[in-house]
């Protein structure tokens, strides 16, 4: 909830700067959790009530797109990167039971 509060405050600053189009702000509001999106969207709707339907549409579409892409980013970027990091950092582990040895013993049992 603290993130939603900060996002609402920052979005009100961006809205008052009058640099970005309301639709661009709505697309930016779609990133993050649904509570943060709702907090940012309410600020935009308060400033631009004439675009209420379009702002809700862009915020919702952006939120769905970001959440779908984050699943693929986790699968194809984050997990392989974590595996490489564990292999690299395992060299500096003082224990005798290395993570690579455990993986090989588990794979050998199959």
Coordinates of C-alpha atoms in Angstrom, one line a residue:
X1 CA 0.0 0.0 0.0
X2 CA 2.9 2.3 0.5
X3 CA 3.9 2.0 -3.1
X4 CA 0.4 3.0 -4.2
X5 CA 0.6 6.1 -2.1
X6 CA 3.9 7.1 -3.6
X7 CA 2.8 6.3 -7.1
X8 CA -0.3 8.5 -6.6
X9 CA 1.9 11.4 -5.4
X10 CA 4.4 11.1 -8.2
X11 CA 1.6 10.8 -10.8
X12 CA 0.0 14.0 -9.5
X13 CA 3.4 15.7 -10.0
X14 CA 3.6 14.4 -13.6
X15 CA 0.0 15.5 -14.3
X16 CA 0.6 19.0 -13.0
X17 CA 3.8 19.4 -15.1
X18 CA 1.5 19.2 -18.2
X19 CA 4.3 17.7 -20.3
X20 CA 2.8 14.3 -21.1
X21 CA -0.5 13.6 -22.9
X22 CA -3.1 11.9 -20.7
X23 CA -3.0 8.7 -22.8
X24 CA 0.7 8.5 -22.3
X25 CA 0.2 8.9 -18.5
X26 CA -2.5 6.2 -18.6
X27 CA -0.1 3.8 -20.3
X28 CA 2.6 4.6 -17.7
X29 CA 0.0 4.0 -15.0
X30 CA -0.6 0.5 -16.1
X31 CA 2.8 -0.7 -15.0
X32 CA 3.1 -2.3 -11.6
X33 CA 0.5 -3.8 -9.3
X34 CA -3.2 -3.2 -9.7
X35 CA -3.4 -1.1 -6.5
X36 CA -0.6 1.2 -7.9
X37 CA -2.4 1.4 -11.3
X38 CA -5.6 2.3 -9.6
X39 CA -3.9 5.0 -7.5
X40 CA -2.3 6.5 -10.6
X41 CA -5.4 6.2 -12.7
X42 CA -7.5 8.0 -10.2
X43 CA -5.1 11.0 -10.3
X44 CA -5.3 11.1 -14.1
X45 CA -9.0 10.7 -14.1
X46 CA -9.4 13.6 -11.7
X47 CA -7.3 15.9 -13.9
X48 CA -8.8 14.8 -17.2
X49 CA -12.4 13.7 -16.7
X50 CA -13.3 14.2 -20.4
X51 CA -11.0 11.2 -21.3
X52 CA -12.3 8.9 -18.6
X53 CA -13.1 5.9 -20.8
X54 CA -9.9 6.1 -22.8
X55 CA -7.8 6.5 -19.7
X56 CA -9.3 3.4 -18.1
X57 CA -8.9 1.4 -21.3
X58 CA -5.2 2.4 -21.8
X59 CA -4.4 1.7 -18.1
X60 CA -6.1 -1.7 -18.2
X61 CA -4.5 -2.7 -21.5
X62 CA -1.0 -1.6 -20.3
X63 CA -1.5 -3.5 -17.0
X64 CA -2.4 -6.7 -18.9
X65 CA 0.4 -6.4 -21.3
X66 CA 3.0 -5.8 -18.6
X67 CA 1.8 -8.7 -16.5
X68 CA 1.8 -11.1 -19.5
X69 CA 5.3 -10.0 -20.6
X70 CA 6.7 -10.3 -17.1
X71 CA 5.8 -14.1 -17.1
X72 CA 8.0 -14.6 -20.2
X73 CA 10.7 -12.3 -18.8
X74 CA 10.8 -14.4 -15.7
X75 CA 10.9 -17.7 -17.6
X76 CA 13.4 -16.8 -20.3
X77 CA 15.6 -14.2 -18.7
X78 CA 15.5 -14.3 -14.9
X79 CA 15.6 -18.1 -14.3
X80 CA 18.6 -18.8 -16.7
X81 CA 20.4 -15.8 -15.3
X82 CA 19.9 -17.0 -11.7
X83 CA 21.3 -20.4 -12.7
X84 CA 24.4 -18.8 -14.2
X85 CA 24.8 -16.7 -11.1
X86 CA 24.5 -19.7 -8.8
X87 CA 27.1 -21.6 -10.8
X88 CA 29.5 -18.6 -10.7
X89 CA 29.0 -17.8 -7.0
X90 CA 29.2 -21.5 -6.0
X91 CA 33.0 -21.3 -6.7
X92 CA 33.4 -19.0 -3.7
X93 CA 31.3 -21.1 -1.3
X94 CA 33.4 -22.4 1.6
X95 CA 31.3 -25.5 2.2
X96 CA 32.4 -28.9 0.9
X97 CA 29.0 -29.7 -0.5
X98 CA 28.8 -27.6 -3.7
X99 CA 25.5 -26.9 -5.4
X100 CA 26.9 -28.4 -8.6
X101 CA 27.6 -31.7 -6.8
X102 CA 24.0 -31.7 -5.5
X103 CA 22.6 -31.1 -9.0
X104 CA 24.7 -33.9 -10.5
X105 CA 23.7 -36.3 -7.8
X106 CA 20.0 -35.5 -8.3
X107 CA 20.4 -35.9 -12.1
X108 CA 22.2 -39.2 -11.6
X109 CA 19.3 -40.6 -9.6
X110 CA 16.9 -40.3 -12.5

